[in-house]
Short mmCIF file of N, CA and C in Angstrom, two decimals:
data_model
loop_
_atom_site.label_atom_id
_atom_site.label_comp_id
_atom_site.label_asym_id
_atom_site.label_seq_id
_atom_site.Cartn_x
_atom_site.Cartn_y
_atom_site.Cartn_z
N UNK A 1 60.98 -1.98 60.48
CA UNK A 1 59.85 -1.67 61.34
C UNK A 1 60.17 -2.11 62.76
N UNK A 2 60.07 -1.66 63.84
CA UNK A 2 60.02 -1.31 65.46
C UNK A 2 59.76 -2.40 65.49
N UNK A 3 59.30 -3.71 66.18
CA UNK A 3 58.54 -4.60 67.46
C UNK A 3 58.31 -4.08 68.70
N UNK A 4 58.89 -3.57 69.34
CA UNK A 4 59.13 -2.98 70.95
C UNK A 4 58.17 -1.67 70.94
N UNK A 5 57.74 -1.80 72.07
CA UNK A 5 56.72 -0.70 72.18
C UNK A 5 57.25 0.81 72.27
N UNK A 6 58.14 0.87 72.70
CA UNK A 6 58.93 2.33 72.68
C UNK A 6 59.27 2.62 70.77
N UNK A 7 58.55 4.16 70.62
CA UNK A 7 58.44 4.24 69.43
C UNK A 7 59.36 5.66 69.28
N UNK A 8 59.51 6.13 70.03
CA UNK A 8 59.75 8.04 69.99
C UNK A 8 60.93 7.92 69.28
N UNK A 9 61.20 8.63 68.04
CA UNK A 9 62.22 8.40 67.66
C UNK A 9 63.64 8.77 68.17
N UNK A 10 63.66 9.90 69.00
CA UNK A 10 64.64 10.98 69.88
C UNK A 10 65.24 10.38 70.84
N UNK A 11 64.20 9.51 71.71
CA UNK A 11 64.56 8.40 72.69
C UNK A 11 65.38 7.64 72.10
N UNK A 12 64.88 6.66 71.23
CA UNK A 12 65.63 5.79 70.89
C UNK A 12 67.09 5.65 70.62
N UNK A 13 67.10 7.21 69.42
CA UNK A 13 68.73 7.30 69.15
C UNK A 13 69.22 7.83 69.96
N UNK A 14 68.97 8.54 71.34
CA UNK A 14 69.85 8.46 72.53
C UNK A 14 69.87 7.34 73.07
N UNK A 15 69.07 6.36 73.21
CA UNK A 15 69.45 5.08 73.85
C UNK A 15 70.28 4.41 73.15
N UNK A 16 70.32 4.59 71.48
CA UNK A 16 70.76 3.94 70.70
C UNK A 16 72.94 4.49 71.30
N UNK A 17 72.54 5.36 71.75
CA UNK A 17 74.04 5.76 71.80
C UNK A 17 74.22 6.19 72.63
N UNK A 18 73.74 5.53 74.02
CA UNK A 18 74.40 5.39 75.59
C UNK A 18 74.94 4.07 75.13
N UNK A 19 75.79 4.03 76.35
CA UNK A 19 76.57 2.40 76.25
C UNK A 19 76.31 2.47 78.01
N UNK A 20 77.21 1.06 78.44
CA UNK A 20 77.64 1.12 79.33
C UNK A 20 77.94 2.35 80.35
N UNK A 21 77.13 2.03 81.39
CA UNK A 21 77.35 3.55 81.92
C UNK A 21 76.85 4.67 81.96
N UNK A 22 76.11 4.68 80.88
CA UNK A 22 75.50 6.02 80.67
C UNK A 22 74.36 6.31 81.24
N UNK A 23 74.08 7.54 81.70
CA UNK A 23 72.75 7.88 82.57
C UNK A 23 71.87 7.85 81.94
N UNK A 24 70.57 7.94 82.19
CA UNK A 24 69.34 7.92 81.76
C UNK A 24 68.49 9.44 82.82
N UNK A 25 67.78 10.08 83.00
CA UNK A 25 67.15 10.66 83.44
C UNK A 25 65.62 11.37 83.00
N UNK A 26 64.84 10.46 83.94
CA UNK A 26 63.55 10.55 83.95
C UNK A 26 63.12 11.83 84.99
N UNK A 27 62.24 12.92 83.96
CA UNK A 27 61.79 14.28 85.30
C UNK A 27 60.43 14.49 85.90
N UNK A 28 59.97 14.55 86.79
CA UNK A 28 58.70 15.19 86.92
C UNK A 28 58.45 16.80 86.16
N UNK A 29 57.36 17.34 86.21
CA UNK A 29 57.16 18.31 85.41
C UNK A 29 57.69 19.96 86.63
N UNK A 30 58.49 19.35 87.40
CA UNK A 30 58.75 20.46 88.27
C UNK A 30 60.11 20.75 88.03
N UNK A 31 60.77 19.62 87.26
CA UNK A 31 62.52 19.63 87.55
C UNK A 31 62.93 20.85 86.58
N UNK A 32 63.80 21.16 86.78
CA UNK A 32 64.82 22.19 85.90
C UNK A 32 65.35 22.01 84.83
N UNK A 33 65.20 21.18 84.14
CA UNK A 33 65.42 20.53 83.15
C UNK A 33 66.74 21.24 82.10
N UNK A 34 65.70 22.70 82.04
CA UNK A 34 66.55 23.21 81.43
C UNK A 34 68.76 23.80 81.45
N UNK A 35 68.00 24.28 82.59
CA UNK A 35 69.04 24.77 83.54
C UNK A 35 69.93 23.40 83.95
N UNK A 36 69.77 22.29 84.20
CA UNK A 36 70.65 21.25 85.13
C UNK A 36 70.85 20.30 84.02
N UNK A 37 70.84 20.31 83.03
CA UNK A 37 71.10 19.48 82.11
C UNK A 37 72.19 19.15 81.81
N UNK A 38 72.48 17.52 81.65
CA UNK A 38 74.18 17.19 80.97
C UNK A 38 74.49 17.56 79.93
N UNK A 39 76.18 18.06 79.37
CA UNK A 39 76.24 18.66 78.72
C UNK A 39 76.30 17.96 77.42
N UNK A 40 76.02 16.26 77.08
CA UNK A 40 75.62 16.20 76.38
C UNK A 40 74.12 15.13 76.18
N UNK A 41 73.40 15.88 77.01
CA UNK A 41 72.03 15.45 77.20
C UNK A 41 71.33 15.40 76.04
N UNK A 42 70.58 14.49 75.65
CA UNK A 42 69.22 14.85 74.50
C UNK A 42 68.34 14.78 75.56
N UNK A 43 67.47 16.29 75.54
CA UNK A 43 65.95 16.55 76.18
C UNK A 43 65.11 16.30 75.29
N UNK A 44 64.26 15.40 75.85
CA UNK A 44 62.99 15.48 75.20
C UNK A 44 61.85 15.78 75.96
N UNK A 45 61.23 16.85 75.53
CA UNK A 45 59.89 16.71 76.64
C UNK A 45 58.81 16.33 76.12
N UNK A 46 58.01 15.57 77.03
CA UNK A 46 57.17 14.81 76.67
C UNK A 46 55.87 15.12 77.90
N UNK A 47 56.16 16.87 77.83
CA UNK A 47 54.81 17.15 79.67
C UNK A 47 54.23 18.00 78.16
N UNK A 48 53.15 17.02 78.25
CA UNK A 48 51.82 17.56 77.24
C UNK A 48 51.23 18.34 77.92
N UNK A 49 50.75 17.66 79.20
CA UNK A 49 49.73 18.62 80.26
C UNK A 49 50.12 18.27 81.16
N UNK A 50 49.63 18.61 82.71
CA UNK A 50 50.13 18.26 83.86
C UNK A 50 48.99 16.78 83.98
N UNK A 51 50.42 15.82 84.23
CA UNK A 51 49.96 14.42 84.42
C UNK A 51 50.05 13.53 83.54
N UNK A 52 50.27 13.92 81.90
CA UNK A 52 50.77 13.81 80.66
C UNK A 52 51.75 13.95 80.22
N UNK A 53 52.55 13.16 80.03
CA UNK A 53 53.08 11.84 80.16
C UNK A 53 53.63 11.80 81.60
N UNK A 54 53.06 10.63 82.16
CA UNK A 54 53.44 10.37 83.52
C UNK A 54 54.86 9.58 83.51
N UNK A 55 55.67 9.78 84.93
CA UNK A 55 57.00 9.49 84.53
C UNK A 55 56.96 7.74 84.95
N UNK A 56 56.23 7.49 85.62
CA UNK A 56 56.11 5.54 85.75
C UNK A 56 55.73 5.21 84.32
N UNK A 57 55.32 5.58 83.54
CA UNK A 57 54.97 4.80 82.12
C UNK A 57 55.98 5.29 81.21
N UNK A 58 56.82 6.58 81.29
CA UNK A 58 58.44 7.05 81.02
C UNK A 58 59.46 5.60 81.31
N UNK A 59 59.27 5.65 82.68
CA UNK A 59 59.96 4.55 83.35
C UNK A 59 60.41 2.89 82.91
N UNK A 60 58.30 2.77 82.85
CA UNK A 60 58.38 1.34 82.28
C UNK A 60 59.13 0.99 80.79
N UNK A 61 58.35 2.39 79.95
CA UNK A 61 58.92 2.11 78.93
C UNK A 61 60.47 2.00 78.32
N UNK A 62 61.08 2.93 78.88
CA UNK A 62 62.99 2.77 79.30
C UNK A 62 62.82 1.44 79.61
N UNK A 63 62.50 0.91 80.73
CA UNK A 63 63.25 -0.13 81.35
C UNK A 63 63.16 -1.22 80.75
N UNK A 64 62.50 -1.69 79.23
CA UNK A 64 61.64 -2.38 78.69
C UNK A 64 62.83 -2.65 77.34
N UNK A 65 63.70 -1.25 77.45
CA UNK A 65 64.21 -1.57 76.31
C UNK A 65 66.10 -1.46 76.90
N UNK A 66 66.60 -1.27 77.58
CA UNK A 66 67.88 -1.29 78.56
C UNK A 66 68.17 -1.80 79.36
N UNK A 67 68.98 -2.60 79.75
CA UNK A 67 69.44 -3.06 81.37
C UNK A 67 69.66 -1.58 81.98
N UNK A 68 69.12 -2.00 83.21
CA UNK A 68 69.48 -1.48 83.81
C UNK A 68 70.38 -1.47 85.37
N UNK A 69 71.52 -0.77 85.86
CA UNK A 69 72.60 -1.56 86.76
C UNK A 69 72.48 -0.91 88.03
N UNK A 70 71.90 0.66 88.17
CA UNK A 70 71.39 1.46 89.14
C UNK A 70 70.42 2.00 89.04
N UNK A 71 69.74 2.84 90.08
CA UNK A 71 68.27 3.80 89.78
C UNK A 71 68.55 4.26 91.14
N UNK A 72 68.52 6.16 90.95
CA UNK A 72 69.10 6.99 91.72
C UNK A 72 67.57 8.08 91.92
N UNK A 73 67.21 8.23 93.19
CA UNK A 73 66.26 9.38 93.09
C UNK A 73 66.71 10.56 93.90
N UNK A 74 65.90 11.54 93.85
CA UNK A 74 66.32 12.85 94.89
C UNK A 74 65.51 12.34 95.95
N UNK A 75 66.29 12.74 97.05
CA UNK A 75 65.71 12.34 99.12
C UNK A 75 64.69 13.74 99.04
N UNK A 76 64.08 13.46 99.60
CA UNK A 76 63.30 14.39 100.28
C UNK A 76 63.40 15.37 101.37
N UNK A 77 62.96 16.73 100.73
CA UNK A 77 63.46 17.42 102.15
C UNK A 77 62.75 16.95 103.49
N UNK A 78 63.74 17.48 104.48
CA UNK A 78 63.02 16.79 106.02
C UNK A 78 62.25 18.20 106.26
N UNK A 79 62.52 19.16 105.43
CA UNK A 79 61.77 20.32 106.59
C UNK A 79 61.39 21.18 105.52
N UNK A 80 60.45 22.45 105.87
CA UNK A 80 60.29 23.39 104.76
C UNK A 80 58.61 22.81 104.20
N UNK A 81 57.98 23.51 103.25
CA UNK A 81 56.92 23.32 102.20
C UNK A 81 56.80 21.67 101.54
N UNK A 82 57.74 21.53 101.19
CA UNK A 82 58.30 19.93 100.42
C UNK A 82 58.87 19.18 101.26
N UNK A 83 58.35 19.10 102.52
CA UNK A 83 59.04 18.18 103.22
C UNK A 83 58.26 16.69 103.34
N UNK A 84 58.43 15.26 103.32
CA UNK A 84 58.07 14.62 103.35
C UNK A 84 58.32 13.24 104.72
N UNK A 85 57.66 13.10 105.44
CA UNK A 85 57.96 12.42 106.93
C UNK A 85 58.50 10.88 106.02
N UNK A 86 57.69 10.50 105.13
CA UNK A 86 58.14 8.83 104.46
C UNK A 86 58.62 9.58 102.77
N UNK A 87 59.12 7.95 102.23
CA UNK A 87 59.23 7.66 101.09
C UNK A 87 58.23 8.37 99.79
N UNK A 88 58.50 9.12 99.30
CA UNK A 88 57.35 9.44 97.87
C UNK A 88 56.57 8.54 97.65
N UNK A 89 55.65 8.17 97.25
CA UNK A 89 54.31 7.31 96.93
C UNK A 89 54.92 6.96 95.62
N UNK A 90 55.09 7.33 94.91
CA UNK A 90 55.86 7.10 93.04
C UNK A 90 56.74 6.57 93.50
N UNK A 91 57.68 6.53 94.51
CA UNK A 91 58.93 5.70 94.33
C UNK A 91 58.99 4.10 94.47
N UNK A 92 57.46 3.37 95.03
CA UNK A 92 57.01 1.96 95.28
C UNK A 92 56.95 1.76 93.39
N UNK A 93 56.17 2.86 92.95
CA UNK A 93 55.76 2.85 91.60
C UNK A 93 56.69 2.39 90.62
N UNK A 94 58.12 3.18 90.72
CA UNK A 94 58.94 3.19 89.98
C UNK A 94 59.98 1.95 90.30
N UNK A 95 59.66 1.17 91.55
CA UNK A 95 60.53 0.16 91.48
C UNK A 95 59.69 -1.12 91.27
N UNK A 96 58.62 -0.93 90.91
CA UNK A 96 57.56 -1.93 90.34
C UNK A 96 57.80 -1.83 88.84
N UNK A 97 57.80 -0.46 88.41
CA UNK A 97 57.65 -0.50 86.59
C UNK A 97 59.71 -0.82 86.60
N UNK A 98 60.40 -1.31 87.23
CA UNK A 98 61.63 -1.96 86.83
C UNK A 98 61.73 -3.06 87.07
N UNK A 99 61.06 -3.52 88.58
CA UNK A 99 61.24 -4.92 88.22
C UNK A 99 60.38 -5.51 87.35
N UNK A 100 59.24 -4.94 86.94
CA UNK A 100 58.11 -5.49 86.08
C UNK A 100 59.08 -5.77 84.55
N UNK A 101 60.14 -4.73 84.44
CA UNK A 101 61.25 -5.25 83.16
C UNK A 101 62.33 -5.95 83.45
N UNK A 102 62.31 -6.80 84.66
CA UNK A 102 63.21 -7.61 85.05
C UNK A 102 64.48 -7.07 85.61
N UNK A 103 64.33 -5.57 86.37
CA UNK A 103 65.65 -4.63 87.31
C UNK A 103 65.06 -4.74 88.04
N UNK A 104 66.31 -5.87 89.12
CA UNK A 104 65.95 -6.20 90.46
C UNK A 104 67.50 -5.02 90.98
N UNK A 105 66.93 -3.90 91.12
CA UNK A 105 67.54 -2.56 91.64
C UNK A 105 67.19 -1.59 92.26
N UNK A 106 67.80 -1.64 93.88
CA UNK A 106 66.76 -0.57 95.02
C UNK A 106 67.07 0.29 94.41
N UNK A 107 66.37 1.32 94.22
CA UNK A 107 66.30 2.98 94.22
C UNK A 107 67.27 3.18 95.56
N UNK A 108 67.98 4.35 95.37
CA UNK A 108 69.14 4.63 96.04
C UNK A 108 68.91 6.27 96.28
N UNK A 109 68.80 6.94 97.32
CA UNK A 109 68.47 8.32 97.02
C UNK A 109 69.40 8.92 97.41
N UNK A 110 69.33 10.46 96.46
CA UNK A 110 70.52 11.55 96.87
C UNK A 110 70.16 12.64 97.53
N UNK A 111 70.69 13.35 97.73
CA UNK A 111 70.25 14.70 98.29
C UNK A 111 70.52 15.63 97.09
N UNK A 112 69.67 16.54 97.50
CA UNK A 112 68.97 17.56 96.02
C UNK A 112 70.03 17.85 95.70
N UNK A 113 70.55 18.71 95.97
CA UNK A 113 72.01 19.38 95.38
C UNK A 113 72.95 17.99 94.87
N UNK A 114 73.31 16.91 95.54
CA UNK A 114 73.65 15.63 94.78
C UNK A 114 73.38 15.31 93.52
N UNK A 115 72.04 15.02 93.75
CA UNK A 115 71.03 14.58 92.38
C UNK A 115 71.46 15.27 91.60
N UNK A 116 70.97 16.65 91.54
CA UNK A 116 71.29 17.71 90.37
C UNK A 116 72.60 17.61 89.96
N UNK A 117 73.68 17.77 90.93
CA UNK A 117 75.16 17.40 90.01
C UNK A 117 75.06 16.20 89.04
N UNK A 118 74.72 14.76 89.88
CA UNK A 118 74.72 13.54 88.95
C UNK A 118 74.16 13.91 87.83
N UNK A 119 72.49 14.65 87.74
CA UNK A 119 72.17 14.72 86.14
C UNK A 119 72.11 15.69 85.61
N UNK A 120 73.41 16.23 85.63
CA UNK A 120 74.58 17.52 84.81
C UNK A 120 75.62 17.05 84.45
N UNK A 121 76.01 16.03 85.13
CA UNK A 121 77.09 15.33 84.46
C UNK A 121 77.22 14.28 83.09
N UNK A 122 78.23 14.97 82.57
CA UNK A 122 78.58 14.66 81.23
C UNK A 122 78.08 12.91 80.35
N UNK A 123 77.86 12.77 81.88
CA UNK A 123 77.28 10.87 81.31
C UNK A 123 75.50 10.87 81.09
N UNK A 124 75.21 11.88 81.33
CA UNK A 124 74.20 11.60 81.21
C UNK A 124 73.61 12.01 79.75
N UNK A 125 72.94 10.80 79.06
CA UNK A 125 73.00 10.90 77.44
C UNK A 125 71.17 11.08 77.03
N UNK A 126 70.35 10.91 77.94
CA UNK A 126 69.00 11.59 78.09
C UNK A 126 68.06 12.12 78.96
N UNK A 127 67.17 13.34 78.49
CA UNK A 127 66.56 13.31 79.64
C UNK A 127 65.43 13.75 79.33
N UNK A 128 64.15 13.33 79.53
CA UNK A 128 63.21 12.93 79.37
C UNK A 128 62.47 13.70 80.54
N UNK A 129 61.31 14.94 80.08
CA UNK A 129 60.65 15.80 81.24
C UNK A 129 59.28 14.94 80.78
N UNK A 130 58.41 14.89 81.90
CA UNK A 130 57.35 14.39 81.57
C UNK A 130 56.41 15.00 82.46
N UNK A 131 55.43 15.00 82.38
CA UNK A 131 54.31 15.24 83.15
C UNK A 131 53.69 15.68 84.22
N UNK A 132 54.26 14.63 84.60
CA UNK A 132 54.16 14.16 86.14
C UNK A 132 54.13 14.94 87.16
N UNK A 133 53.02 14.98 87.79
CA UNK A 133 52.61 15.94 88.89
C UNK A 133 53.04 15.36 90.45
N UNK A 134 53.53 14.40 91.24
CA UNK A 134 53.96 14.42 92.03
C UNK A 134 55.39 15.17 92.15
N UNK A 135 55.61 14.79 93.54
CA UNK A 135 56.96 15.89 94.20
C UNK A 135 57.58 14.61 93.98
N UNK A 136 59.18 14.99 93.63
CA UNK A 136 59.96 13.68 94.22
C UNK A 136 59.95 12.92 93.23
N UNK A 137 59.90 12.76 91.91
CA UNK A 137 59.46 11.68 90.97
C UNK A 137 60.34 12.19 89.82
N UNK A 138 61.75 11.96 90.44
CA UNK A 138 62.82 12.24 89.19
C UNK A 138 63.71 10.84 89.59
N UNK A 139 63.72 10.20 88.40
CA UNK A 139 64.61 9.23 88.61
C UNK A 139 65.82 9.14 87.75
N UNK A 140 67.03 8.68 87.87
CA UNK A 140 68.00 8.72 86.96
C UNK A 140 68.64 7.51 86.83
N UNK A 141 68.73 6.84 86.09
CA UNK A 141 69.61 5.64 86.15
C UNK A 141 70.51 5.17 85.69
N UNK A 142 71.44 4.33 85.53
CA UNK A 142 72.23 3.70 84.50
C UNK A 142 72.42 2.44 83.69
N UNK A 143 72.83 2.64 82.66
CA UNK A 143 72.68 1.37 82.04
C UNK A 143 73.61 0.47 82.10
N UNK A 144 73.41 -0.72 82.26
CA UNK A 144 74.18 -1.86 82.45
C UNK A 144 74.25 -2.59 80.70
N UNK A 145 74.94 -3.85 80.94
CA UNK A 145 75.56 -4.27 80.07
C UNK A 145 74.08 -5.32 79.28
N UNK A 146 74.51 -5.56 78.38
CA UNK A 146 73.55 -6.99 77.70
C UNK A 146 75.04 -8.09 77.80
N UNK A 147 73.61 -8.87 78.76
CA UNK A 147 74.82 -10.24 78.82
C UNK A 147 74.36 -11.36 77.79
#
């Protein structure tokens, strides 16, 4: 029987079999999921409805059960429809629900076309679509070691 609050079974045995290194990727309900996926990704989606399952409680719950050694987001466009003058509002969020699991780790951002390569690449061992109705609220990370 479980103790740890993370119950999903799909999650788990991909976490169960990242090691060192391996990506993690958390989506808002806008990302591509399908299309940009690593090639040996387990997807799980978990966007019940829009806002269901939100990706900060995605977040917390990962971070609750992994070290974690980085946390990578997509930058924001400067111009266009999706452009944003500051920081995403979710991204204060998401470095609260890590250090709240003890990852003292800035969020580090990429540029879109960046991002998307990183979580297509072959390290990345889950990815997790959720809900989540903000812009900008894809995070990807990696796992670090148990010391």
């Amino acid at each position: 029987m479980l103790t740890g609050r993370l119950l999903h079974p799909a999650i788990l045995a991909a976490l169960a079999g990242a090691g060192h290194g391996s990506l993690v990727l958390v989506t808002d309900a806008n990302y591509p999921a399908t299309t940009t996926r690593g090639p040996n990704a387990e997807v799980v989606h978990l966007n019940l409805t829009p806002g269901v399952v939100d990706a900060v409680t995605v977040v917390a719950a990962l971070a609750a059960q992994v070290p974690i050694e980085e946390a990578l987001v997509m930058a924001p466009a400067t111009s266009g429809p999706y452009a944003l003058a500051e920081d995403p509002p979710i991204w204060s969020r998401f470095t609260a629900a890590l250090a709240d699991a003890g990852h003292d780790v800035p969020l580090r951002s990429l540029e879109r076309t960046a991002f998307y390569a990183a979580a297509a690449a072959p390290e990345v061992a889950l990815t997790v679509v959720t809900g989540e109705t903000e812009i900008y609220a894809n995070l990807l990370f990696r796992v670090g070691v148990v010391r």
